[in-house]
Amino acid sequence: MAEMTSGTHATKKVQNAWALYDWANSVYSLVITTAIFPIFYNAVTTVRDDDGNLISDVVTFWGKEFLNTQLYSYVLATSFVVIIVMSPLLSGMADYAGKKLDFMKIFCYGGALGCVSLFWFNPEHLEWSMGALFLANLGFWGSL
């Protein structure tokens, strides 16, 4: 039986870089998208009384009122629409110019900047905070 091998052998440095990239992507999808940030976001954008009863879950974004969970969904959906529109164009450009790694780096750095910016998440300045979430999601999905 013939043994299948790939035509390229990556150096240890390249293997470690891909492992770190994969690890970071896994952390983003767990922490930011599903498990921790949505709970944190809901907690800081919801007003409750001392007994834990809901007073308000409405936030103001660019002068318009939204339910907090509704706004979160809109921001993520908008970032997905941007990715859907950009991906065919940018992937064609990256393939044609042979710059796939450069495009991946740009999106990774943008996503990292968005994630770091979430440290300063502030419901009083929701436009900036949602911008950070938008950038983080755009960077994550764009780098794939």
PDB file of C-alpha atoms in Angstrom:
ATOM      1  CA  MET A   1       0.000   0.000   0.000  1.00  0.00           C
ATOM      2  CA  ALA A   2       1.421   3.379  -0.971  1.00  0.00           C
ATOM      3  CA  GLU A   3       1.968   5.959   1.729  1.00  0.00           C
ATOM      4  CA  MET A   4       0.423   9.364   1.095  1.00  0.00           C
ATOM      5  CA  THR A   5       2.615  12.368   1.762  1.00  0.00           C
ATOM      6  CA  SER A   6       2.160  16.025   1.104  1.00  0.00           C
ATOM      7  CA  GLY A   7       4.438  17.840  -1.278  1.00  0.00           C
ATOM      8  CA  THR A   8       5.607  20.357   1.310  1.00  0.00           C
ATOM      9  CA  HIS A   9       7.214  19.955   4.670  1.00  0.00           C
ATOM     10  CA  ALA A  10       6.716  22.876   7.008  1.00  0.00           C
ATOM     11  CA  THR A  11       9.453  23.941   9.356  1.00  0.00           C
ATOM     12  CA  LYS A  12       8.905  23.755  13.087  1.00  0.00           C
ATOM     13  CA  LYS A  13       8.511  27.553  13.162  1.00  0.00           C
ATOM     14  CA  VAL A  14       5.733  27.435  10.550  1.00  0.00           C
ATOM     15  CA  GLN A  15       3.990  24.563  12.349  1.00  0.00           C
ATOM     16  CA  ASN A  16       4.091  26.499  15.624  1.00  0.00           C
ATOM     17  CA  ALA A  17       2.750  29.618  13.900  1.00  0.00           C
ATOM     18  CA  TRP A  18      -0.217  27.695  12.474  1.00  0.00           C
ATOM     19  CA  ALA A  19      -0.852  26.018  15.832  1.00  0.00           C
ATOM     20  CA  LEU A  20      -0.891  29.416  17.562  1.00  0.00           C
ATOM     21  CA  TYR A  21      -3.205  30.844  14.876  1.00  0.00           C
ATOM     22  CA  ASP A  22      -5.578  27.907  15.302  1.00  0.00           C
ATOM     23  CA  TRP A  23      -5.485  28.241  19.085  1.00  0.00           C
ATOM     24  CA  ALA A  24      -6.261  31.975  18.909  1.00  0.00           C
ATOM     25  CA  ASN A  25      -9.178  31.340  16.549  1.00  0.00           C
ATOM     26  CA  SER A  26     -10.566  28.733  18.932  1.00  0.00           C
ATOM     27  CA  VAL A  27     -10.285  31.131  21.852  1.00  0.00           C
ATOM     28  CA  TYR A  28     -12.059  33.905  19.923  1.00  0.00           C
ATOM     29  CA  SER A  29     -14.982  31.715  18.938  1.00  0.00           C
ATOM     30  CA  LEU A  30     -15.341  30.444  22.501  1.00  0.00           C
ATOM     31  CA  VAL A  31     -14.773  33.631  24.499  1.00  0.00           C
ATOM     32  CA  ILE A  32     -16.056  36.430  22.263  1.00  0.00           C
ATOM     33  CA  THR A  33     -18.708  34.756  20.155  1.00  0.00           C
ATOM     34  CA  THR A  34     -20.384  32.176  22.373  1.00  0.00           C
ATOM     35  CA  ALA A  35     -19.542  31.749  26.027  1.00  0.00           C
ATOM     36  CA  ILE A  36     -18.269  34.784  27.902  1.00  0.00           C
ATOM     37  CA  PHE A  37     -18.699  38.087  26.041  1.00  0.00           C
ATOM     38  CA  PRO A  38     -22.433  37.717  25.285  1.00  0.00           C
ATOM     39  CA  ILE A  39     -23.103  37.094  28.986  1.00  0.00           C
ATOM     40  CA  PHE A  40     -20.890  40.029  29.987  1.00  0.00           C
ATOM     41  CA  TYR A  41     -22.536  42.280  27.385  1.00  0.00           C
ATOM     42  CA  ASN A  42     -26.021  41.379  28.607  1.00  0.00           C
ATOM     43  CA  ALA A  43     -25.007  41.952  32.225  1.00  0.00           C
ATOM     44  CA  VAL A  44     -23.542  45.427  31.666  1.00  0.00           C
ATOM     45  CA  THR A  45     -26.334  46.633  29.370  1.00  0.00           C
ATOM     46  CA  THR A  46     -29.200  45.464  31.588  1.00  0.00           C
ATOM     47  CA  VAL A  47     -30.427  47.503  34.552  1.00  0.00           C
ATOM     48  CA  ARG A  48     -31.838  45.538  37.483  1.00  0.00           C
ATOM     49  CA  ASP A  49     -33.131  46.512  40.910  1.00  0.00           C
ATOM     50  CA  ASP A  50     -31.735  45.202  44.197  1.00  0.00           C
ATOM     51  CA  ASP A  51     -33.976  42.130  44.012  1.00  0.00           C
ATOM     52  CA  GLY A  52     -32.728  41.244  40.528  1.00  0.00           C
ATOM     53  CA  ASN A  53     -35.895  42.291  38.727  1.00  0.00           C
ATOM     54  CA  LEU A  54     -35.435  43.696  35.247  1.00  0.00           C
ATOM     55  CA  ILE A  55     -35.802  47.460  35.032  1.00  0.00           C
ATOM     56  CA  SER A  56     -34.480  48.056  31.514  1.00  0.00           C
ATOM     57  CA  ASP A  57     -32.685  46.164  28.774  1.00  0.00           C
ATOM     58  CA  VAL A  58     -32.859  48.999  26.259  1.00  0.00           C
ATOM     59  CA  VAL A  59     -29.685  50.678  24.997  1.00  0.00           C
ATOM     60  CA  THR A  60     -29.196  53.813  22.932  1.00  0.00           C
ATOM     61  CA  PHE A  61     -27.037  53.463  19.835  1.00  0.00           C
ATOM     62  CA  TRP A  62     -26.483  56.472  17.553  1.00  0.00           C
ATOM     63  CA  GLY A  63     -29.553  58.105  19.092  1.00  0.00           C
ATOM     64  CA  LYS A  64     -31.866  55.159  18.461  1.00  0.00           C
ATOM     65  CA  GLU A  65     -33.127  52.735  21.108  1.00  0.00           C
ATOM     66  CA  PHE A  66     -32.648  48.971  20.751  1.00  0.00           C
ATOM     67  CA  LEU A  67     -33.023  45.964  22.973  1.00  0.00           C
ATOM     68  CA  ASN A  68     -29.500  45.113  24.116  1.00  0.00           C
ATOM     69  CA  THR A  69     -29.553  41.627  22.572  1.00  0.00           C
ATOM     70  CA  GLN A  70     -31.028  43.012  19.371  1.00  0.00           C
ATOM     71  CA  LEU A  71     -28.160  45.478  18.964  1.00  0.00           C
ATOM     72  CA  TYR A  72     -25.578  42.745  19.583  1.00  0.00           C
ATOM     73  CA  SER A  73     -27.169  40.623  16.853  1.00  0.00           C
ATOM     74  CA  TYR A  74     -27.345  43.554  14.426  1.00  0.00           C
ATOM     75  CA  VAL A  75     -23.649  44.357  14.866  1.00  0.00           C
ATOM     76  CA  LEU A  76     -22.609  40.751  14.273  1.00  0.00           C
ATOM     77  CA  ALA A  77     -24.960  40.422  11.298  1.00  0.00           C
ATOM     78  CA  THR A  78     -23.584  43.611   9.752  1.00  0.00           C
ATOM     79  CA  SER A  79     -20.022  42.340  10.102  1.00  0.00           C
ATOM     80  CA  PHE A  80     -21.066  39.099   8.390  1.00  0.00           C
ATOM     81  CA  VAL A  81     -22.636  41.028   5.504  1.00  0.00           C
ATOM     82  CA  VAL A  82     -19.397  42.987   5.072  1.00  0.00           C
ATOM     83  CA  ILE A  83     -17.427  39.713   5.023  1.00  0.00           C
ATOM     84  CA  ILE A  84     -19.842  38.197   2.494  1.00  0.00           C
ATOM     85  CA  VAL A  85     -19.379  41.181   0.178  1.00  0.00           C
ATOM     86  CA  MET A  86     -15.604  41.507   0.652  1.00  0.00           C
ATOM     87  CA  SER A  87     -14.542  37.860   0.583  1.00  0.00           C
ATOM     88  CA  PRO A  88     -14.955  37.140  -3.133  1.00  0.00           C
ATOM     89  CA  LEU A  89     -13.229  40.383  -4.071  1.00  0.00           C
ATOM     90  CA  LEU A  90     -10.358  40.155  -1.616  1.00  0.00           C
ATOM     91  CA  SER A  91      -9.750  36.442  -2.138  1.00  0.00           C
ATOM     92  CA  GLY A  92      -9.522  37.018  -5.890  1.00  0.00           C
ATOM     93  CA  MET A  93      -7.082  39.876  -5.357  1.00  0.00           C
ATOM     94  CA  ALA A  94      -5.011  37.827  -2.907  1.00  0.00           C
ATOM     95  CA  ASP A  95      -4.882  34.844  -5.267  1.00  0.00           C
ATOM     96  CA  TYR A  96      -4.021  36.946  -8.310  1.00  0.00           C
ATOM     97  CA  ALA A  97      -1.288  38.953  -6.549  1.00  0.00           C
ATOM     98  CA  GLY A  98       0.007  36.038  -4.464  1.00  0.00           C
ATOM     99  CA  LYS A  99      -0.571  38.002  -1.260  1.00  0.00           C
ATOM    100  CA  LYS A 100      -2.705  35.566   0.735  1.00  0.00           C
ATOM    101  CA  LEU A 101      -0.476  35.781   3.799  1.00  0.00           C
ATOM    102  CA  ASP A 102      -0.517  39.594   3.725  1.00  0.00           C
ATOM    103  CA  PHE A 103      -4.320  39.666   3.636  1.00  0.00           C
ATOM    104  CA  MET A 104      -4.466  37.129   6.457  1.00  0.00           C
ATOM    105  CA  LYS A 105      -2.079  39.251   8.555  1.00  0.00           C
ATOM    106  CA  ILE A 106      -4.146  42.393   7.998  1.00  0.00           C
ATOM    107  CA  PHE A 107      -7.327  40.669   9.146  1.00  0.00           C
ATOM    108  CA  CYS A 108      -5.569  38.988  12.087  1.00  0.00           C
ATOM    109  CA  TYR A 109      -4.132  42.292  13.293  1.00  0.00           C
ATOM    110  CA  GLY A 110      -7.498  43.996  12.837  1.00  0.00           C
ATOM    111  CA  GLY A 111      -9.238  41.232  14.774  1.00  0.00           C
ATOM    112  CA  ALA A 112      -6.628  41.397  17.520  1.00  0.00           C
ATOM    113  CA  LEU A 113      -7.055  45.168  17.743  1.00  0.00           C
ATOM    114  CA  GLY A 114     -10.822  44.693  18.025  1.00  0.00           C
ATOM    115  CA  CYS A 115     -10.420  42.094  20.782  1.00  0.00           C
ATOM    116  CA  VAL A 116      -7.967  44.262  22.716  1.00  0.00           C
ATOM    117  CA  SER A 117     -10.345  47.217  22.340  1.00  0.00           C
ATOM    118  CA  LEU A 118     -13.090  45.197  24.030  1.00  0.00           C
ATOM    119  CA  PHE A 119     -11.081  45.597  27.251  1.00  0.00           C
ATOM    120  CA  TRP A 120     -12.399  49.164  27.361  1.00  0.00           C
ATOM    121  CA  PHE A 121     -15.999  48.121  26.694  1.00  0.00           C
ATOM    122  CA  ASN A 122     -18.241  50.801  28.131  1.00  0.00           C
ATOM    123  CA  PRO A 123     -22.039  50.849  27.863  1.00  0.00           C
ATOM    124  CA  GLU A 124     -21.884  54.658  28.140  1.00  0.00           C
ATOM    125  CA  HIS A 125     -19.973  54.774  24.843  1.00  0.00           C
ATOM    126  CA  LEU A 126     -21.710  51.908  23.095  1.00  0.00           C
ATOM    127  CA  GLU A 127     -20.830  53.110  19.599  1.00  0.00           C
ATOM    128  CA  TRP A 128     -17.099  52.603  20.244  1.00  0.00           C
ATOM    129  CA  SER A 129     -17.689  49.339  22.063  1.00  0.00           C
ATOM    130  CA  MET A 130     -19.830  47.904  19.281  1.00  0.00           C
ATOM    131  CA  GLY A 131     -17.228  49.140  16.787  1.00  0.00           C
ATOM    132  CA  ALA A 132     -14.636  47.046  18.608  1.00  0.00           C
ATOM    133  CA  LEU A 133     -16.921  44.014  18.450  1.00  0.00           C
ATOM    134  CA  PHE A 134     -17.529  44.651  14.739  1.00  0.00           C
ATOM    135  CA  LEU A 135     -13.783  44.911  14.053  1.00  0.00           C
ATOM    136  CA  ALA A 136     -13.011  41.782  16.087  1.00  0.00           C
ATOM    137  CA  ASN A 137     -15.605  39.745  14.217  1.00  0.00           C
ATOM    138  CA  LEU A 138     -14.525  41.141  10.856  1.00  0.00           C
ATOM    139  CA  GLY A 139     -10.906  40.260  11.617  1.00  0.00           C
ATOM    140  CA  PHE A 140     -11.749  36.765  12.808  1.00  0.00           C
ATOM    141  CA  TRP A 141     -13.861  35.772   9.827  1.00  0.00           C
ATOM    142  CA  GLY A 142     -11.776  37.697   7.303  1.00  0.00           C
ATOM    143  CA  SER A 143      -8.585  35.912   8.310  1.00  0.00           C
ATOM    144  CA  LEU A 144     -10.092  32.509   7.659  1.00  0.00           C
TER     145      LEU A 144
END
